[in-house]
Short mmCIF file of C-alpha atoms and ligand atoms in Angstrom, two decimals:
data_model
loop_
_atom_site.label_atom_id
_atom_site.label_comp_id
_atom_site.label_asym_id
_atom_site.label_seq_id
_atom_site.Cartn_x
_atom_site.Cartn_y
_atom_site.Cartn_z
CA LEU Y 1 0.00 0.00 0.00
CA SER Y 2 1.16 3.52 -0.77
CA GLN Y 3 1.22 6.12 2.01
CA PRO Y 4 -1.97 7.84 0.70
CA GLU Y 5 -3.65 4.40 0.70
CA ILE Y 6 -2.54 3.75 4.27
CA ASP Y 7 -4.00 7.14 5.24
CA ARG Y 8 -7.32 6.79 3.41
CA TYR Y 9 -7.96 3.06 3.19
CA TYR Y 10 -6.43 1.82 6.45
CA ASN Y 11 -6.38 4.69 8.94
CA GLY Y 12 -9.40 6.30 7.27
CA PHE Y 13 -12.12 3.98 6.03
CA CYS Y 14 -11.12 0.90 8.02
CA ASN Y 15 -10.25 2.49 11.33
CA ARG Y 16 -12.23 5.73 11.45
CA THR Y 17 -15.39 4.59 9.68
CA LEU Y 18 -15.91 0.83 9.97
CA TRP Y 19 -14.10 0.09 13.25
CA PRO Y 20 -15.96 2.64 15.43
CA LEU Y 21 -19.31 2.07 13.70
CA PHE Y 22 -19.09 -1.71 14.10
CA HIS Y 23 -18.18 -1.26 17.81
CA ASP Y 24 -21.46 0.39 18.82
CA ALA Y 25 -20.19 3.80 17.62
CA ILE Y 26 -18.19 4.20 20.84
CA ARG Y 27 -16.39 6.97 18.96
CA ALA Y 28 -18.24 8.89 16.26
CA PRO Y 29 -17.53 7.22 12.89
CA GLU Y 30 -16.52 9.54 10.06
CA PHE Y 31 -18.17 9.23 6.67
CA ASN Y 32 -15.58 10.70 4.35
CA HIS Y 33 -16.28 10.12 0.65
CA ALA Y 34 -12.59 10.56 -0.22
CA TRP Y 35 -11.88 7.30 1.66
CA TRP Y 36 -14.33 5.13 -0.24
CA ARG Y 37 -12.49 4.92 -3.59
CA PRO Y 38 -9.23 3.77 -1.94
CA TYR Y 39 -11.20 1.15 0.01
CA VAL Y 40 -12.66 -0.20 -3.25
CA GLU Y 41 -9.27 -0.14 -4.99
CA VAL Y 42 -7.39 -1.94 -2.25
CA ASN Y 43 -10.12 -4.58 -2.05
CA GLN Y 44 -9.81 -4.99 -5.83
CA ARG Y 45 -6.10 -5.56 -5.49
CA PHE Y 46 -6.63 -8.33 -2.93
CA ALA Y 47 -9.35 -9.93 -5.07
CA LYS Y 48 -7.10 -9.87 -8.14
CA ALA Y 49 -4.18 -11.42 -6.27
CA ALA Y 50 -6.40 -14.16 -4.83
CA ALA Y 51 -7.95 -14.82 -8.26
CA GLU Y 52 -4.49 -15.29 -9.73
CA ALA Y 53 -3.26 -17.53 -6.92
CA ALA Y 54 -6.24 -19.87 -6.46
CA GLY Y 55 -6.40 -23.17 -8.33
CA HIS Y 56 -9.56 -24.23 -10.17
CA GLY Y 57 -12.45 -24.97 -7.78
CA SER Y 58 -10.37 -24.27 -4.70
CA VAL Y 59 -11.31 -22.65 -1.41
CA VAL Y 60 -10.58 -19.00 -0.61
CA TRP Y 61 -11.11 -17.73 2.93
CA VAL Y 62 -11.34 -13.94 3.22
CA HIS Y 63 -10.89 -12.28 6.63
CA ASP Y 64 -12.21 -9.22 8.33
CA TYR Y 65 -13.57 -5.71 7.90
CA GLN Y 66 -10.69 -4.49 5.78
CA LEU Y 67 -11.87 -6.76 2.92
CA LEU Y 68 -15.67 -6.68 2.94
CA LEU Y 69 -15.89 -6.21 -0.84
CA VAL Y 70 -13.51 -9.01 -1.79
CA PRO Y 71 -16.00 -11.93 -1.85
CA ARG Y 72 -18.14 -10.38 -4.59
CA MET Y 73 -15.18 -9.06 -6.58
CA LEU Y 74 -13.62 -12.49 -6.50
CA ARG Y 75 -16.81 -14.28 -7.49
CA GLU Y 76 -17.24 -12.02 -10.52
CA VAL Y 77 -13.94 -13.19 -12.01
CA ARG Y 78 -13.78 -16.69 -10.48
CA PRO Y 79 -17.25 -18.23 -10.13
CA ASP Y 80 -15.61 -21.66 -9.78
CA LEU Y 81 -14.22 -20.88 -6.29
CA LYS Y 82 -15.68 -21.71 -2.88
CA ILE Y 83 -15.51 -18.40 -1.05
CA GLY Y 84 -15.71 -18.09 2.72
CA PHE Y 85 -15.65 -14.93 4.78
CA PHE Y 86 -15.06 -14.44 8.51
CA LEU Y 87 -15.64 -11.19 10.40
CA HIS Y 88 -13.47 -10.83 13.52
CA ILE Y 89 -15.30 -7.80 14.90
CA PRO Y 90 -18.99 -7.39 15.81
CA PHE Y 91 -21.59 -6.77 13.11
CA PRO Y 92 -23.68 -3.81 14.30
CA PRO Y 93 -27.44 -3.75 14.71
CA GLU Y 94 -29.39 -2.40 11.76
CA GLU Y 95 -29.96 0.99 13.44
CA LEU Y 96 -26.20 1.63 13.32
CA PHE Y 97 -25.30 -0.18 10.12
CA SER Y 98 -27.84 1.92 8.24
CA TRP Y 99 -25.73 5.05 8.88
CA LEU Y 100 -23.25 3.93 6.23
CA PRO Y 101 -23.59 5.73 2.90
CA TRP Y 102 -22.05 2.59 1.32
CA ARG Y 103 -24.21 0.05 3.17
CA VAL Y 104 -25.61 -1.59 0.01
CA ASP Y 105 -22.16 -2.01 -1.60
CA LEU Y 106 -20.73 -3.54 1.57
CA LEU Y 107 -23.61 -6.00 1.95
CA GLN Y 108 -23.40 -7.00 -1.70
CA GLY Y 109 -19.66 -7.40 -1.31
CA LEU Y 110 -20.14 -9.91 1.51
CA LEU Y 111 -22.98 -11.70 -0.26
CA GLY Y 112 -20.45 -12.79 -2.88
CA ALA Y 113 -19.34 -15.45 -0.38
CA ASP Y 114 -20.80 -18.96 -0.07
CA LEU Y 115 -20.45 -18.94 3.70
CA ILE Y 116 -20.23 -15.90 5.97
CA GLY Y 117 -19.05 -16.47 9.54
CA PHE Y 118 -19.44 -14.21 12.56
CA GLN Y 119 -18.21 -14.41 16.15
CA THR Y 120 -21.64 -14.62 17.76
CA HIS Y 121 -25.19 -15.54 16.95
CA SER Y 122 -26.37 -11.93 17.29
CA ASP Y 123 -23.71 -10.66 14.86
CA ALA Y 124 -24.92 -13.21 12.31
CA GLN Y 125 -28.50 -12.20 12.92
CA ASN Y 126 -27.70 -8.48 12.56
CA PHE Y 127 -26.07 -9.16 9.21
CA SER Y 128 -28.94 -11.25 7.82
CA ARG Y 129 -31.46 -8.63 8.87
CA ALA Y 130 -29.48 -5.83 7.21
CA ALA Y 131 -29.05 -7.94 4.05
CA ARG Y 132 -32.80 -8.55 3.80
CA ARG Y 133 -33.56 -4.92 4.43
CA TYR Y 134 -31.11 -3.24 2.06
CA THR Y 135 -30.58 -5.74 -0.76
CA ASP Y 136 -33.04 -7.82 -2.78
CA THR Y 137 -32.17 -10.88 -0.78
CA ASP Y 138 -34.63 -13.04 1.05
CA GLY Y 139 -34.42 -16.09 3.28
CA THR Y 140 -33.81 -16.92 6.91
CA ASP Y 141 -31.15 -15.74 9.35
CA THR Y 142 -28.94 -18.68 8.32
CA GLU Y 143 -29.75 -19.01 4.59
CA LEU Y 144 -30.08 -16.12 2.23
CA HIS Y 145 -31.09 -16.34 -1.42
CA VAL Y 146 -29.11 -14.15 -3.78
CA GLY Y 147 -30.46 -14.75 -7.29
CA LYS Y 148 -29.99 -18.50 -7.83
CA ARG Y 149 -27.31 -18.81 -5.15
CA THR Y 150 -27.66 -19.64 -1.49
CA VAL Y 151 -25.43 -17.83 0.97
CA ARG Y 152 -25.08 -19.48 4.35
CA VAL Y 153 -24.63 -17.36 7.47
CA ASN Y 154 -23.59 -18.66 10.87
CA SER Y 155 -21.60 -17.99 14.04
CA TYR Y 156 -18.16 -19.54 14.62
CA PRO Y 157 -16.66 -18.21 17.87
CA ILE Y 158 -12.91 -17.97 17.32
CA SER Y 159 -10.52 -19.44 19.88
CA ILE Y 160 -6.89 -20.09 20.76
CA ASP Y 161 -4.34 -22.89 20.56
CA PHE Y 162 -5.24 -24.16 24.05
CA ASP Y 163 -2.55 -26.84 24.15
CA TRP Y 164 0.21 -24.37 23.34
CA PHE Y 165 -0.74 -22.11 26.25
CA GLU Y 166 -1.26 -25.00 28.64
CA GLU Y 167 2.08 -26.63 27.81
CA ARG Y 168 3.91 -23.36 27.92
CA ALA Y 169 2.36 -22.58 31.34
CA ARG Y 170 3.83 -25.85 32.67
CA ALA Y 171 7.31 -25.25 31.25
CA PRO Y 172 10.05 -24.83 33.89
CA GLU Y 173 11.22 -21.51 32.40
CA THR Y 174 7.70 -20.08 32.68
CA LEU Y 175 7.44 -21.23 36.31
CA ALA Y 176 10.78 -19.64 37.15
CA GLU Y 177 9.85 -16.39 35.40
CA THR Y 178 6.45 -16.35 37.15
CA LEU Y 179 8.04 -16.67 40.60
CA LYS Y 180 10.43 -13.89 39.74
CA ILE Y 181 7.65 -11.54 38.59
CA LYS Y 182 5.55 -12.32 41.68
CA ALA Y 183 8.49 -11.57 43.96
CA GLU Y 184 9.23 -8.34 42.13
CA LEU Y 185 5.61 -7.20 42.28
CA GLY Y 186 5.68 -7.73 46.03
CA LYS Y 187 5.29 -10.84 48.14
CA GLY Y 188 1.74 -11.45 49.32
CA ARG Y 189 0.19 -8.88 46.96
CA ARG Y 190 -2.62 -10.17 44.82
CA VAL Y 191 -2.01 -9.46 41.15
CA LEU Y 192 -4.75 -8.05 38.93
CA LEU Y 193 -3.80 -8.23 35.26
CA ALA Y 194 -5.10 -6.55 32.12
CA VAL Y 195 -3.71 -7.13 28.61
CA ASP Y 196 -5.04 -5.19 25.64
CA ARG Y 197 -4.23 -3.42 22.45
CA LEU Y 198 -4.40 0.29 23.28
CA ASP Y 199 -7.86 0.71 21.80
CA TYR Y 200 -10.84 2.74 22.99
CA THR Y 201 -13.05 -0.33 22.63
CA LYS Y 202 -11.14 -2.18 25.35
CA GLY Y 203 -12.46 -0.18 28.32
CA ILE Y 204 -9.00 0.47 29.82
CA ASP Y 205 -10.03 3.80 31.33
CA SER Y 206 -13.19 2.38 32.95
CA ARG Y 207 -11.19 -0.46 34.50
CA LEU Y 208 -8.65 1.99 35.91
CA ALA Y 209 -11.52 4.08 37.28
CA ALA Y 210 -12.96 1.03 39.07
CA TYR Y 211 -9.59 0.15 40.58
CA GLU Y 212 -9.08 3.77 41.67
CA LEU Y 213 -12.49 3.73 43.33
CA LEU Y 214 -11.53 0.67 45.40
CA LEU Y 215 -8.32 2.37 46.52
CA LYS Y 216 -10.10 5.61 47.30
CA ARG Y 217 -12.67 3.89 49.48
CA GLY Y 218 -9.99 1.92 51.25
CA GLN Y 219 -11.58 -1.38 50.18
CA ILE Y 220 -8.15 -2.42 48.89
CA SER Y 221 -4.71 -1.08 49.63
CA ILE Y 222 -1.48 -1.26 47.68
CA ASP Y 223 -0.14 -3.53 50.41
CA ASP Y 224 -2.49 -6.29 49.37
CA CYS Y 225 -2.80 -5.83 45.62
CA VAL Y 226 -1.33 -4.41 42.43
CA LEU Y 227 -2.76 -3.81 38.95
CA VAL Y 228 -0.57 -4.69 35.97
CA GLN Y 229 -1.77 -3.13 32.72
CA ILE Y 230 -0.02 -4.30 29.57
CA ALA Y 231 -1.08 -2.19 26.60
CA ALA Y 232 0.28 -2.76 23.11
CA PRO Y 233 0.57 0.42 21.00
CA SER Y 234 -1.94 0.42 18.17
CA ARG Y 235 -3.07 2.67 15.27
CA GLU Y 236 -1.17 5.65 16.62
CA PRO Y 237 -1.70 7.90 13.56
CA VAL Y 238 -5.44 7.85 14.27
CA PHE Y 239 -6.38 10.84 16.44
CA GLU Y 240 -8.82 9.00 18.74
CA TYR Y 241 -6.06 6.53 19.67
CA ALA Y 242 -3.51 9.20 20.52
CA GLU Y 243 -6.14 11.04 22.54
CA MET Y 244 -7.10 7.92 24.48
CA ARG Y 245 -3.48 7.07 25.18
CA THR Y 246 -2.91 10.49 26.74
CA LYS Y 247 -6.00 10.10 28.87
CA ILE Y 248 -5.02 6.65 30.12
CA GLU Y 249 -1.49 7.75 30.92
CA GLN Y 250 -2.86 10.69 32.90
CA VAL Y 251 -5.08 8.39 34.94
CA VAL Y 252 -2.22 5.95 35.61
CA GLY Y 253 -0.07 8.92 36.68
CA ARG Y 254 -2.83 10.20 38.93
CA ILE Y 255 -3.39 6.84 40.64
CA ASN Y 256 0.32 6.25 41.14
CA GLY Y 257 0.84 9.83 42.32
CA GLU Y 258 -1.86 9.38 44.90
CA TYR Y 259 -1.26 5.84 46.19
CA SER Y 260 2.22 4.51 45.38
CA VAL Y 261 4.97 4.34 47.99
CA PRO Y 262 8.69 3.70 47.42
CA GLY Y 263 9.08 0.18 45.99
CA ARG Y 264 5.34 -0.33 45.64
CA VAL Y 265 3.40 1.19 42.78
CA ALA Y 266 -0.35 0.93 42.55
CA VAL Y 267 -0.41 0.40 38.75
CA HIS Y 268 2.36 -1.09 36.63
CA TYR Y 269 1.78 0.21 33.12
CA PHE Y 270 3.66 -1.22 30.15
CA ARG Y 271 2.97 0.45 26.83
CA ARG Y 272 4.81 -1.90 24.52
CA SER Y 273 4.29 -5.12 22.64
CA PHE Y 274 4.97 -8.39 24.42
CA THR Y 275 5.48 -11.67 22.60
CA ARG Y 276 3.26 -14.61 23.53
CA GLU Y 277 6.19 -16.06 25.46
CA GLU Y 278 6.69 -12.83 27.40
CA LEU Y 279 3.00 -12.63 28.28
CA MET Y 280 2.98 -16.14 29.75
CA PRO Y 281 4.49 -15.47 33.20
CA PHE Y 282 2.15 -12.49 33.65
CA TYR Y 283 -0.87 -14.69 32.92
CA CYS Y 284 0.54 -17.28 35.33
CA ALA Y 285 1.18 -14.69 38.05
CA ALA Y 286 -2.30 -13.12 37.83
CA ASP Y 287 -4.79 -13.89 40.60
CA VAL Y 288 -7.48 -11.91 38.79
CA MET Y 289 -7.66 -11.22 35.06
CA VAL Y 290 -9.71 -8.16 34.19
CA VAL Y 291 -11.07 -8.10 30.62
CA THR Y 292 -13.55 -5.25 30.32
CA PRO Y 293 -14.11 -4.12 26.72
CA LEU Y 294 -17.04 -1.84 25.94
CA ARG Y 295 -17.45 -3.98 22.83
CA ASP Y 296 -15.27 -6.79 21.43
CA GLY Y 297 -15.87 -9.28 18.62
CA MET Y 298 -14.60 -12.16 20.75
CA ASN Y 299 -11.50 -11.34 22.88
CA LEU Y 300 -8.79 -13.95 23.01
CA VAL Y 301 -6.91 -12.60 26.02
CA CYS Y 302 -9.49 -14.10 28.40
CA LYS Y 303 -9.20 -17.50 26.70
CA GLU Y 304 -5.40 -17.37 26.86
CA TYR Y 305 -5.58 -16.65 30.60
CA ILE Y 306 -7.91 -19.60 31.15
CA ALA Y 307 -5.57 -21.94 29.24
CA THR Y 308 -2.65 -21.02 31.51
CA ARG Y 309 -4.57 -21.85 34.75
CA THR Y 310 -3.34 -25.42 34.98
CA ALA Y 311 -4.01 -25.62 38.76
CA HIS Y 312 -7.54 -24.19 38.27
CA THR Y 313 -6.67 -21.11 40.33
CA GLY Y 314 -7.40 -17.54 39.30
CA VAL Y 315 -10.58 -15.60 38.59
CA LEU Y 316 -11.74 -14.05 35.33
CA VAL Y 317 -13.68 -10.77 35.37
CA LEU Y 318 -15.22 -10.41 31.92
CA SER Y 319 -17.32 -7.79 30.16
CA GLU Y 320 -20.78 -8.81 29.00
CA PHE Y 321 -19.95 -6.98 25.77
CA ALA Y 322 -17.14 -9.27 24.68
CA GLY Y 323 -18.23 -12.00 22.25
CA ALA Y 324 -16.49 -14.44 24.61
CA ALA Y 325 -19.08 -13.72 27.32
CA SER Y 326 -21.65 -15.92 25.60
CA GLN Y 327 -19.31 -18.93 25.95
CA LEU Y 328 -17.62 -18.10 29.27
CA ARG Y 329 -20.67 -17.90 31.49
CA ARG Y 330 -18.77 -18.99 34.62
CA SER Y 331 -16.58 -15.90 34.62
CA LEU Y 332 -17.64 -12.94 36.78
CA LEU Y 333 -19.52 -10.87 34.22
CA VAL Y 334 -19.54 -7.08 34.41
CA ASN Y 335 -21.03 -4.11 32.63
CA PRO Y 336 -17.97 -1.91 31.94
CA ARG Y 337 -20.07 1.26 31.91
CA ASP Y 338 -21.09 0.61 35.51
CA ILE Y 339 -17.96 1.65 37.38
CA GLU Y 340 -19.51 0.96 40.81
CA GLY Y 341 -20.62 -2.50 39.73
CA MET Y 342 -17.25 -3.26 38.18
CA ALA Y 343 -15.41 -2.15 41.33
CA ALA Y 344 -17.66 -4.41 43.41
CA THR Y 345 -17.03 -7.38 41.09
CA MET Y 346 -13.26 -6.80 41.08
CA HIS Y 347 -13.37 -6.74 44.87
CA ASN Y 348 -15.46 -9.89 44.91
CA ALA Y 349 -12.99 -11.57 42.50
CA MET Y 350 -10.10 -10.83 44.87
CA ASN Y 351 -11.99 -12.44 47.73
CA LEU Y 352 -13.76 -15.29 46.00
CA PRO Y 353 -13.73 -18.46 48.15
CA ARG Y 354 -11.11 -20.84 46.79
CA GLN Y 355 -13.54 -23.66 46.11
CA ASP Y 356 -15.90 -21.43 44.14
CA ALA Y 357 -13.00 -20.04 42.09
CA LYS Y 358 -11.68 -23.51 41.32
CA HIS Y 359 -15.07 -24.79 40.32
CA ARG Y 360 -15.61 -21.88 37.93
CA MET Y 361 -12.16 -22.19 36.41
CA ALA Y 362 -12.54 -25.93 35.85
CA ILE Y 363 -15.70 -25.30 33.83
CA LEU Y 364 -14.13 -22.42 31.88
CA ARG Y 365 -11.16 -24.61 31.01
CA THR Y 366 -13.39 -27.38 29.73
CA VAL Y 367 -15.14 -24.94 27.40
CA VAL Y 368 -11.94 -23.42 25.96
CA ARG Y 369 -10.13 -26.75 25.72
CA ARG Y 370 -13.01 -28.29 23.80
CA HIS Y 371 -13.59 -25.29 21.54
CA ASP Y 372 -10.06 -24.39 20.51
CA VAL Y 373 -8.85 -22.68 17.34
CA HIS Y 374 -8.30 -25.97 15.54
CA GLU Y 375 -11.93 -26.86 16.05
CA TRP Y 376 -12.93 -23.37 14.88
CA ALA Y 377 -10.96 -23.58 11.62
CA GLY Y 378 -12.02 -27.19 11.02
CA ILE Y 379 -15.73 -26.51 11.44
CA PHE Y 380 -15.68 -23.42 9.24
CA LEU Y 381 -13.77 -25.06 6.40
CA GLU Y 382 -15.85 -28.21 6.56
CA ALA Y 383 -19.03 -26.14 6.29
CA LEU Y 384 -17.54 -24.16 3.40
CA ARG Y 385 -16.57 -27.27 1.45
CA ALA Y 386 -19.96 -28.97 2.05
P1 ADQ U 401 -7.94 -7.73 18.88
O1 ADQ U 401 -8.84 -6.56 19.04
O2 ADQ U 401 -6.55 -7.43 18.58
O3 ADQ U 401 -8.52 -8.75 17.79
P2 ADQ U 401 -7.82 -9.80 21.15
O4 ADQ U 401 -8.67 -10.94 20.74
O5 ADQ U 401 -8.02 -9.40 22.57
O6 ADQ U 401 -8.07 -8.50 20.31
O7 ADQ U 401 -6.27 -10.12 21.00
C1 ADQ U 401 -5.70 -10.77 19.91
C2 ADQ U 401 -4.28 -11.21 20.25
O8 ADQ U 401 -3.46 -10.10 20.57
C3 ADQ U 401 -4.20 -12.16 21.45
O9 ADQ U 401 -3.42 -13.27 21.10
C4 ADQ U 401 -3.52 -11.34 22.54
O10 ADQ U 401 -2.67 -12.10 23.38
C5 ADQ U 401 -2.70 -10.35 21.74
N1 ADQ U 401 -2.54 -9.13 22.55
C6 ADQ U 401 -3.50 -8.31 22.99
N2 ADQ U 401 -2.97 -7.32 23.74
C7 ADQ U 401 -1.64 -7.54 23.79
C8 ADQ U 401 -0.54 -6.87 24.42
N3 ADQ U 401 -0.71 -5.79 25.15
N4 ADQ U 401 0.69 -7.39 24.23
C9 ADQ U 401 0.87 -8.49 23.50
N5 ADQ U 401 -0.12 -9.16 22.91
C10 ADQ U 401 -1.37 -8.70 23.03
C11 ADQ U 401 -9.66 -8.85 16.94
C12 ADQ U 401 -11.02 -8.60 17.59
C13 ADQ U 401 -11.22 -9.55 18.78
C14 ADQ U 401 -11.05 -11.00 18.32
C15 ADQ U 401 -9.77 -11.18 17.54
C16 ADQ U 401 -9.70 -12.55 16.90
O11 ADQ U 401 -11.12 -7.24 18.00
O12 ADQ U 401 -12.51 -9.35 19.36
O13 ADQ U 401 -11.03 -11.85 19.45
O14 ADQ U 401 -9.67 -10.22 16.48
O15 ADQ U 401 -10.80 -12.79 16.09
#
């Protein structure tokens, strides 16, 4: 991609129009007509490359909101292909989707696929409703008729490589690193952990506010707990991201300014990328994992945490607005817009009776182990080939 394409296609249409709109319009989406042409052109480039690479009658699997037009473009030149599409982010309800000046083009783009997969049942339903409303498609929520073709629509909740995380959690080097991190964070302090891309959908500021409230009320003290926030830099050229970063860093500064003492900070904040291997000992050291997005397609961080809990210890606090919430019912579910409620649940998580915590974690582990990423890919591709 050229720099103007990165500005208009990627930072513009993908990340200032589609991303906020598809995440409940948490930030106001921009509808800039100068971004549409580059979006079409880049999608055309991907479609052309795929058309050239794919063998006769083969399967092509297109991923995510950056390529919504590719299925149709590809079908026009290669009707012999089996085309699948998977959306990693939520599909918005009709009331929001209808804001898009290009709504018909985007729906028709997707309807070029044979099978369209979403993270959750309600995402799939939102799409089918929008397709029936704005295109001349009819059918049910799971089968749409487009001319003589049938397009299947379903939910396929994405997952992780459970075995990799579990094995890695048991590795001696991870155990050694975990003990080291625990000692450095302070013996006897319970560790609350949060791991996100620095994105306004992830609810980082609300989580910090809830933690600050607990400190302020004296319900917790820095002697008995510490919050570790790992935040990977993301989409920095986009204004809303830079703005959010400043805000979060101010809040972290304020909390630490107020509550830290020499050798004991209230919030450890890391704004850099960690590899999977580097994240492991943090997952293993965490007594409570706090995953509180305002909206998230699925969220894999919570599943990774669960996979590392080989002794069934640890408690997951999870937002109701993460796709993962519909699978992980035994986590402690929170509404991230309810700071009081979230503070209460975080407090509860830190004090959950051991037996209750173990019971919940055992069930969560069964779910993630059974529904891992291999199952996800297998089921989707099998359905596509059928
Ligand atoms: P993301 O919004 O990027 O993905 P998420 O699922 O939480 O969100 O994370 C994806 C991967 O990034 C995970 O493996 C995680 O460990 C890693 N990651 C996150 N923060 C990190 C950090 N600070 N440092 C290092 N690694 C970090 C989109 C959707 C999600 C959906 C995924 C997959 O927004 O809802 O779950 O795609 O479909």
